[in-house]
C-alpha cells in the first residue's frame, strides 16, 4: 500500500475518532433541551475561531526553522503513514525538495518543470517557490505584491445579469466557446485593477491544487455555503511572502515565493485550542456548544496516552496547565515558549515539540478541523413512515 493511501487512511481515522466524541457531546446537549440549530451554529463558529487562533498563534514559518527541523517534519509526517517508512533517516536535500532522493521515486505530477525558450539546458534554474506559466489578466494590474493573500478559485467570475433591454447575440459557436474560456470577464477585471490586485485566469487545475497546498489555502469550486448564500471565508486564503511576474528567458512567468507554515504536533494544537475556545465560549450566547467542542478536542491526547500505557490524567493536566498559563501571560513573557509544548509519549512527559521536530503542515490541521465540522453537522434526511409522512 502506497504512503499516500496510508496517509488518507490515517486522516480518516483521526477525523472519525474526534467526530465521534463531538457527536456524543452534541447528543447530550440535545437531551438538555438545546436546539440542534444552536449547536450546529456554535460548532461552525468554533471551527472558524479555531482556525484563526491556530494561524495567528501556532503557525511557524518554515524559513525560520533550520535544516534539521524540516527533515524531522518530513519524518514525522511519514511516520503518520506507516511505521518504518524508508524516508526516515534519509538526508533530504531541501533545495530540491520535490526531486528524487536516493532510491525514493516521487510522482511525476509532484515535480513542476517549465520549459522556456531562449537559453540552453545548462542554464536551467532552480527557483525556490512555485512558478505559474501564466501572466496577469490585465496589463494595468500590479506586477509584484508582497505579503500576498492568495485565493484559489475553480469558478468563473463573470457578470451574469445584463441591464434592461441589453442583449448579446452570437452567431458563431466558436465565439461562444471563447467567451466561456475567459474565466474572468472584463467587467470583473476592472474591479481587480481598482483594488490593486493580481488576477490570473485560465490556470490549470493541477496548478491551483499545488498553489493551494503550498500556500496553506483551500481550492474552492463553489462560492455557495451551507446556507445557500454566496460567501468566501478568510480562512480559505493562502499566503505568500511575494508574488511577482518576471521575465525568464523570453517568457513572462508568475513566481510565488515564500514558504508555507507548520504547527507542532503531539497535542499542542488541540490543547491550546481547548483552552482558548473555553475562554471564548464565556463571551457568547452559544457557549454550551463551543464548550462541548473544546472539551472534545482533548479526547485524542487522552486516547494516545492510554495507548502508550501512560498516566493520561497526569499528562493532560500538566499539558493543559502549561497552555492555560501561556495564554494568560503578556507578550514578551518567557513563558510564551510553553505554547510549543506537547506530549512526549516515549518518556511520559511534555516537551518542546518544535525542538524535537514533531511538526506537520498547517494545511493538514486546518483540513482536519473543517472535516470534523462537516461530518458532525451533516444531518441525514428523515425517512418517511408507512403513511408517507
Short mmCIF file of C-alpha atoms in Angstrom, two decimals, residues 1-374:
data_model
loop_
_atom_site.label_atom_id
_atom_site.label_comp_id
_atom_site.label_asym_id
_atom_site.label_seq_id
_atom_site.Cartn_x
_atom_site.Cartn_y
_atom_site.Cartn_z
CA UNK A 1 0.00 0.00 0.00
CA UNK A 2 1.43 3.39 -1.04
CA UNK A 3 2.27 6.08 1.58
CA UNK A 4 -0.33 8.45 0.08
CA UNK A 5 -3.11 5.88 0.61
CA UNK A 6 -1.94 5.24 4.16
CA UNK A 7 -1.91 8.98 4.79
CA UNK A 8 -5.55 9.22 3.70
CA UNK A 9 -6.47 6.27 5.94
CA UNK A 10 -4.77 7.92 8.92
CA UNK A 11 -6.57 11.23 8.27
CA UNK A 12 -9.96 9.46 8.05
CA UNK A 13 -9.25 7.58 11.32
CA UNK A 14 -8.27 10.84 13.04
CA UNK A 15 -11.42 12.60 11.81
CA UNK A 16 -13.73 9.74 12.78
CA UNK A 17 -12.30 9.45 16.31
CA UNK A 18 -12.75 13.13 17.05
CA UNK A 19 -16.11 13.35 15.29
CA UNK A 20 -17.44 10.51 17.46
CA UNK A 21 -16.69 12.49 20.61
CA UNK A 22 -18.27 15.64 19.17
CA UNK A 23 -21.41 13.75 18.15
CA UNK A 24 -21.78 12.27 21.62
CA UNK A 25 -21.40 15.74 23.13
CA UNK A 26 -23.94 17.14 20.68
CA UNK A 27 -26.47 14.47 21.60
CA UNK A 28 -26.01 15.30 25.27
CA UNK A 29 -26.74 18.95 24.53
CA UNK A 30 -29.90 17.95 22.60
CA UNK A 31 -31.04 15.91 25.61
CA UNK A 32 -30.50 19.04 27.69
CA UNK A 33 -33.12 20.82 25.50
CA UNK A 34 -30.57 22.75 23.40
CA UNK A 35 -31.90 23.25 19.86
CA UNK A 36 -29.84 21.46 17.15
CA UNK A 37 -29.57 24.68 15.12
CA UNK A 38 -27.89 26.39 18.06
CA UNK A 39 -25.43 23.51 18.39
CA UNK A 40 -24.59 23.50 14.66
CA UNK A 41 -24.12 27.27 14.61
CA UNK A 42 -21.87 27.03 17.64
CA UNK A 43 -19.78 24.29 16.04
CA UNK A 44 -19.32 26.33 12.86
CA UNK A 45 -18.32 29.41 14.82
CA UNK A 46 -15.94 27.26 16.84
CA UNK A 47 -14.24 25.95 13.69
CA UNK A 48 -13.68 29.46 12.32
CA UNK A 49 -12.27 30.69 15.63
CA UNK A 50 -10.07 27.59 15.98
CA UNK A 51 -8.54 28.07 12.52
CA UNK A 52 -7.98 31.78 13.16
CA UNK A 53 -6.33 31.14 16.53
CA UNK A 54 -4.09 28.42 15.09
CA UNK A 55 -2.97 30.59 12.18
CA UNK A 56 -2.32 33.60 14.45
CA UNK A 57 -0.52 31.92 17.35
CA UNK A 58 0.66 28.41 16.45
CA UNK A 59 1.93 28.94 12.89
CA UNK A 60 5.69 28.65 12.45
CA UNK A 61 7.25 29.91 9.22
CA UNK A 62 9.37 27.26 7.58
CA UNK A 63 12.02 29.88 6.76
CA UNK A 64 12.70 30.37 10.48
CA UNK A 65 13.49 26.68 11.01
CA UNK A 66 16.80 25.01 10.36
CA UNK A 67 17.52 22.13 8.03
CA UNK A 68 17.22 19.50 10.75
CA UNK A 69 13.77 20.71 11.79
CA UNK A 70 12.46 20.44 8.22
CA UNK A 71 13.87 16.94 7.85
CA UNK A 72 12.19 15.98 11.13
CA UNK A 73 8.91 17.42 9.86
CA UNK A 74 9.11 15.15 6.82
CA UNK A 75 9.90 12.19 9.06
CA UNK A 76 7.00 12.99 11.40
CA UNK A 77 4.56 13.21 8.51
CA UNK A 78 5.82 9.94 7.11
CA UNK A 79 5.59 8.18 10.47
CA UNK A 80 1.90 9.08 10.47
CA UNK A 81 1.57 6.99 7.32
CA UNK A 82 3.44 3.84 8.22
CA UNK A 83 5.97 2.69 10.79
CA UNK A 84 9.44 2.10 9.40
CA UNK A 85 8.98 4.28 6.31
CA UNK A 86 12.15 4.39 4.16
CA UNK A 87 12.15 8.19 4.31
CA UNK A 88 13.03 8.02 7.99
CA UNK A 89 16.76 8.55 8.42
CA UNK A 90 17.27 9.72 4.84
CA UNK A 91 19.06 13.03 4.30
CA UNK A 92 16.59 15.09 2.33
CA UNK A 93 18.07 17.77 0.12
CA UNK A 94 15.87 20.73 0.98
CA UNK A 95 16.99 22.72 -2.05
CA UNK A 96 15.34 20.15 -4.32
CA UNK A 97 12.51 19.09 -2.08
CA UNK A 98 10.37 17.53 -4.79
CA UNK A 99 13.17 15.81 -6.66
CA UNK A 100 14.41 12.25 -6.31
CA UNK A 101 16.25 11.43 -3.07
CA UNK A 102 18.28 8.25 -3.13
CA UNK A 103 16.13 5.30 -4.16
CA UNK A 104 12.87 7.09 -3.41
CA UNK A 105 10.84 7.91 -6.51
CA UNK A 106 8.28 10.72 -6.41
CA UNK A 107 5.21 11.03 -8.59
CA UNK A 108 5.85 12.84 -11.86
CA UNK A 109 2.92 15.21 -11.23
CA UNK A 110 4.57 16.31 -7.97
CA UNK A 111 7.50 17.80 -9.93
CA UNK A 112 6.78 21.10 -11.66
CA UNK A 113 9.05 21.60 -14.68
CA UNK A 114 8.60 24.55 -17.03
CA UNK A 115 10.35 24.95 -20.36
CA UNK A 116 11.29 28.40 -21.60
CA UNK A 117 12.76 29.34 -24.99
CA UNK A 118 15.92 31.37 -25.33
CA UNK A 119 18.58 29.57 -23.29
CA UNK A 120 20.32 26.22 -23.18
CA UNK A 121 19.62 23.28 -20.90
CA UNK A 122 22.78 24.06 -18.91
CA UNK A 123 21.24 27.37 -17.87
CA UNK A 124 18.30 25.72 -16.14
CA UNK A 125 17.29 27.45 -12.93
CA UNK A 126 16.03 26.19 -9.61
CA UNK A 127 13.68 28.77 -8.13
CA UNK A 128 12.55 28.42 -4.55
CA UNK A 129 8.82 28.82 -4.83
CA UNK A 130 6.12 27.90 -7.32
CA UNK A 131 6.16 29.05 -10.93
CA UNK A 132 2.92 29.59 -12.79
CA UNK A 133 3.11 29.51 -16.56
CA UNK A 134 0.64 32.40 -16.88
CA UNK A 135 0.58 36.18 -16.77
CA UNK A 136 -1.77 38.69 -15.19
CA UNK A 137 -5.10 39.06 -16.94
CA UNK A 138 -4.65 42.80 -17.50
CA UNK A 139 -1.55 44.87 -18.17
CA UNK A 140 -2.94 47.56 -15.84
CA UNK A 141 -2.51 45.25 -12.85
CA UNK A 142 0.39 45.24 -10.44
CA UNK A 143 3.33 43.00 -11.29
CA UNK A 144 4.54 42.48 -7.73
CA UNK A 145 2.75 42.11 -4.36
CA UNK A 146 4.50 41.43 -1.05
CA UNK A 147 2.83 39.61 1.86
CA UNK A 148 0.19 38.44 -0.60
CA UNK A 149 -3.07 36.70 0.21
CA UNK A 150 -4.00 34.14 -2.43
CA UNK A 151 -7.48 32.90 -3.35
CA UNK A 152 -7.64 29.73 -5.48
CA UNK A 153 -10.95 29.67 -7.35
CA UNK A 154 -12.12 26.98 -9.73
CA UNK A 155 -15.11 29.07 -10.83
CA UNK A 156 -15.80 31.72 -13.47
CA UNK A 157 -16.01 35.36 -12.44
CA UNK A 158 -18.46 36.88 -14.88
CA UNK A 159 -21.27 39.38 -14.78
CA UNK A 160 -24.39 37.27 -15.38
CA UNK A 161 -27.12 39.92 -15.34
CA UNK A 162 -27.49 42.46 -18.17
CA UNK A 163 -29.28 45.80 -18.00
CA UNK A 164 -32.86 46.05 -19.16
CA UNK A 165 -33.06 45.97 -22.95
CA UNK A 166 -29.42 44.90 -23.42
CA UNK A 167 -28.66 41.55 -25.02
CA UNK A 168 -25.72 39.79 -26.66
CA UNK A 169 -26.29 37.93 -29.92
CA UNK A 170 -23.63 35.46 -31.03
CA UNK A 171 -23.87 33.85 -34.44
CA UNK A 172 -20.60 31.92 -34.44
CA UNK A 173 -20.48 28.98 -31.93
CA UNK A 174 -16.70 29.33 -31.74
CA UNK A 175 -17.09 32.81 -30.29
CA UNK A 176 -19.36 31.38 -27.60
CA UNK A 177 -16.67 28.90 -26.58
CA UNK A 178 -14.10 31.72 -26.44
CA UNK A 179 -16.36 33.67 -24.08
CA UNK A 180 -16.74 30.65 -21.84
CA UNK A 181 -12.97 30.20 -21.72
CA UNK A 182 -12.36 33.72 -20.43
CA UNK A 183 -12.74 32.77 -16.77
CA UNK A 184 -12.76 36.44 -15.72
CA UNK A 185 -14.67 38.89 -17.89
CA UNK A 186 -13.63 42.48 -18.49
CA UNK A 187 -16.10 43.98 -16.02
CA UNK A 188 -14.64 41.91 -13.19
CA UNK A 189 -11.09 42.69 -14.33
CA UNK A 190 -11.84 46.38 -13.87
CA UNK A 191 -12.70 45.77 -10.21
CA UNK A 192 -9.48 43.79 -9.68
CA UNK A 193 -7.44 46.64 -11.18
CA UNK A 194 -9.14 49.17 -8.90
CA UNK A 195 -8.40 47.02 -5.85
CA UNK A 196 -4.70 46.81 -6.74
CA UNK A 197 -4.65 43.02 -7.02
CA UNK A 198 -3.20 40.48 -9.43
CA UNK A 199 -5.69 38.22 -11.19
CA UNK A 200 -4.73 35.26 -13.35
CA UNK A 201 -7.21 33.35 -15.48
CA UNK A 202 -7.24 30.01 -17.28
CA UNK A 203 -4.95 28.34 -14.74
CA UNK A 204 -4.62 24.60 -14.87
CA UNK A 205 -6.45 22.78 -12.10
CA UNK A 206 -3.23 20.93 -11.19
CA UNK A 207 -1.54 24.30 -10.64
CA UNK A 208 -4.41 25.50 -8.48
CA UNK A 209 -4.17 22.40 -6.30
CA UNK A 210 -0.40 22.79 -5.87
CA UNK A 211 -0.68 26.51 -5.09
CA UNK A 212 -3.39 25.86 -2.51
CA UNK A 213 -1.28 23.18 -0.86
CA UNK A 214 1.90 25.27 -0.95
CA UNK A 215 0.35 28.46 0.42
CA UNK A 216 -1.90 26.80 3.03
CA UNK A 217 -5.01 27.85 1.12
CA UNK A 218 -8.13 25.95 0.06
CA UNK A 219 -9.23 25.42 -3.54
CA UNK A 220 -12.87 26.49 -3.89
CA UNK A 221 -15.07 25.14 -6.68
CA UNK A 222 -18.28 26.81 -5.50
CA UNK A 223 -18.99 30.13 -3.83
CA UNK A 224 -22.17 28.82 -2.15
CA UNK A 225 -22.06 27.99 1.55
CA UNK A 226 -24.24 25.59 3.54
CA UNK A 227 -26.99 28.21 3.89
CA UNK A 228 -27.24 28.59 0.10
CA UNK A 229 -25.68 32.05 0.11
CA UNK A 230 -22.62 33.22 -1.80
CA UNK A 231 -19.73 33.79 0.58
CA UNK A 232 -15.95 33.41 0.80
CA UNK A 233 -14.34 32.98 4.21
CA UNK A 234 -10.97 34.44 5.06
CA UNK A 235 -9.75 31.01 6.23
CA UNK A 236 -9.78 29.85 2.58
CA UNK A 237 -6.99 32.29 1.68
CA UNK A 238 -3.40 31.19 1.27
CA UNK A 239 -0.40 33.41 1.90
CA UNK A 240 3.00 34.03 0.33
CA UNK A 241 5.86 36.40 1.01
CA UNK A 242 5.88 37.68 -2.57
CA UNK A 243 4.02 37.15 -5.83
CA UNK A 244 5.84 38.65 -8.81
CA UNK A 245 5.69 38.47 -12.59
CA UNK A 246 9.19 38.15 -14.04
CA UNK A 247 10.71 37.56 -17.45
CA UNK A 248 12.74 34.34 -17.62
CA UNK A 249 14.46 33.77 -20.96
CA UNK A 250 11.88 35.03 -23.47
CA UNK A 251 8.77 34.23 -21.45
CA UNK A 252 6.98 36.02 -18.63
CA UNK A 253 6.03 33.84 -15.68
CA UNK A 254 4.45 34.39 -12.28
CA UNK A 255 6.56 33.38 -9.29
CA UNK A 256 5.01 32.64 -5.91
CA UNK A 257 7.79 32.98 -3.36
CA UNK A 258 7.73 32.28 0.33
CA UNK A 259 7.29 29.04 2.18
CA UNK A 260 4.30 27.56 3.89
CA UNK A 261 3.95 27.03 7.61
CA UNK A 262 3.84 24.17 10.07
CA UNK A 263 2.37 23.59 13.51
CA UNK A 264 3.73 21.39 16.30
CA UNK A 265 2.09 18.02 16.86
CA UNK A 266 1.75 15.89 19.97
CA UNK A 267 -1.47 17.50 21.19
CA UNK A 268 -0.13 21.06 21.07
CA UNK A 269 -2.81 22.46 18.76
CA UNK A 270 -5.69 20.61 20.40
CA UNK A 271 -4.68 21.61 23.93
CA UNK A 272 -4.14 25.26 23.01
CA UNK A 273 -7.45 25.38 21.13
CA UNK A 274 -9.29 23.74 24.02
CA UNK A 275 -8.14 26.42 26.46
CA UNK A 276 -8.76 29.26 24.00
CA UNK A 277 -12.25 28.08 22.99
CA UNK A 278 -13.26 27.51 26.62
CA UNK A 279 -12.43 31.15 27.38
CA UNK A 280 -14.03 32.25 24.11
CA UNK A 281 -17.29 30.45 24.92
CA UNK A 282 -17.85 32.56 28.04
CA UNK A 283 -18.39 35.68 25.92
CA UNK A 284 -21.10 34.19 23.65
CA UNK A 285 -24.68 33.00 23.87
CA UNK A 286 -23.87 29.69 22.16
CA UNK A 287 -21.33 28.85 24.84
CA UNK A 288 -22.58 25.32 25.54
CA UNK A 289 -21.85 24.04 22.01
CA UNK A 290 -18.45 25.75 21.91
CA UNK A 291 -17.51 24.47 25.37
CA UNK A 292 -18.52 20.95 24.34
CA UNK A 293 -16.36 21.22 21.22
CA UNK A 294 -13.42 22.46 23.30
CA UNK A 295 -13.71 19.58 25.76
CA UNK A 296 -13.85 17.02 22.95
CA UNK A 297 -10.56 18.26 21.50
CA UNK A 298 -8.70 16.65 24.39
CA UNK A 299 -10.01 13.17 23.59
CA UNK A 300 -7.24 12.38 21.08
CA UNK A 301 -4.45 13.16 23.56
CA UNK A 302 -6.16 11.12 26.23
CA UNK A 303 -6.53 8.10 23.96
CA UNK A 304 -2.91 8.35 22.77
CA UNK A 305 -1.71 8.44 26.37
CA UNK A 306 -3.77 5.38 27.24
CA UNK A 307 -2.45 3.51 24.18
CA UNK A 308 1.11 4.30 25.24
CA UNK A 309 0.43 2.92 28.74
CA UNK A 310 0.97 6.34 30.35
CA UNK A 311 -0.95 8.20 33.02
CA UNK A 312 -3.33 10.20 30.81
CA UNK A 313 -4.72 12.25 33.72
CA UNK A 314 -1.29 13.43 34.83
CA UNK A 315 -0.07 14.22 31.30
CA UNK A 316 -3.21 16.10 30.24
CA UNK A 317 -3.32 18.07 33.49
CA UNK A 318 0.29 19.15 33.04
CA UNK A 319 -0.16 19.97 29.35
CA UNK A 320 -3.36 22.00 29.83
CA UNK A 321 -1.78 23.83 32.77
CA UNK A 322 1.11 24.90 30.54
CA UNK A 323 -1.20 26.19 27.80
CA UNK A 324 -3.51 27.91 30.29
CA UNK A 325 -0.52 29.71 31.78
CA UNK A 326 0.87 30.82 28.41
CA UNK A 327 -2.47 32.22 27.19
CA UNK A 328 -2.78 34.39 30.31
CA UNK A 329 0.71 35.91 30.14
CA UNK A 330 1.53 39.23 28.45
CA UNK A 331 3.55 39.47 25.24
CA UNK A 332 7.29 39.11 25.74
CA UNK A 333 6.98 36.90 28.79
CA UNK A 334 9.48 33.99 28.84
CA UNK A 335 6.58 31.59 29.46
CA UNK A 336 5.42 32.11 25.85
CA UNK A 337 7.71 29.26 24.85
CA UNK A 338 5.23 26.91 26.55
CA UNK A 339 2.95 27.47 23.52
CA UNK A 340 5.05 24.86 21.69
CA UNK A 341 4.90 22.16 24.37
CA UNK A 342 3.19 18.86 23.62
CA UNK A 343 3.19 15.21 24.63
CA UNK A 344 6.29 13.03 24.69
CA UNK A 345 4.75 9.57 24.95
CA UNK A 346 8.09 7.79 24.78
CA UNK A 347 9.19 9.26 28.11
CA UNK A 348 5.76 10.03 29.58
CA UNK A 349 6.35 13.78 29.82
CA UNK A 350 5.78 17.05 27.96
CA UNK A 351 8.39 18.77 25.81
CA UNK A 352 9.02 21.45 23.18
CA UNK A 353 7.86 19.62 20.06
CA UNK A 354 9.36 22.21 17.70
CA UNK A 355 12.83 21.45 19.04
CA UNK A 356 12.01 17.74 18.89
CA UNK A 357 10.94 18.12 15.24
CA UNK A 358 7.39 16.83 15.74
CA UNK A 359 5.72 19.05 13.15
CA UNK A 360 3.06 18.87 10.46
CA UNK A 361 1.83 21.30 7.77
CA UNK A 362 -0.71 23.84 8.95
CA UNK A 363 -2.91 22.98 5.98
CA UNK A 364 -3.32 19.40 7.25
CA UNK A 365 -4.59 20.61 10.61
CA UNK A 366 -6.97 23.13 9.02
CA UNK A 367 -8.39 20.42 6.76
CA UNK A 368 -8.87 18.17 9.78
CA UNK A 369 -10.83 20.84 11.65
CA UNK A 370 -13.01 21.53 8.62
CA UNK A 371 -13.58 17.79 8.19
CA UNK A 372 -14.71 17.46 11.84
CA UNK A 373 -17.28 20.21 11.41
CA UNK A 374 -18.55 18.95 8.05
#
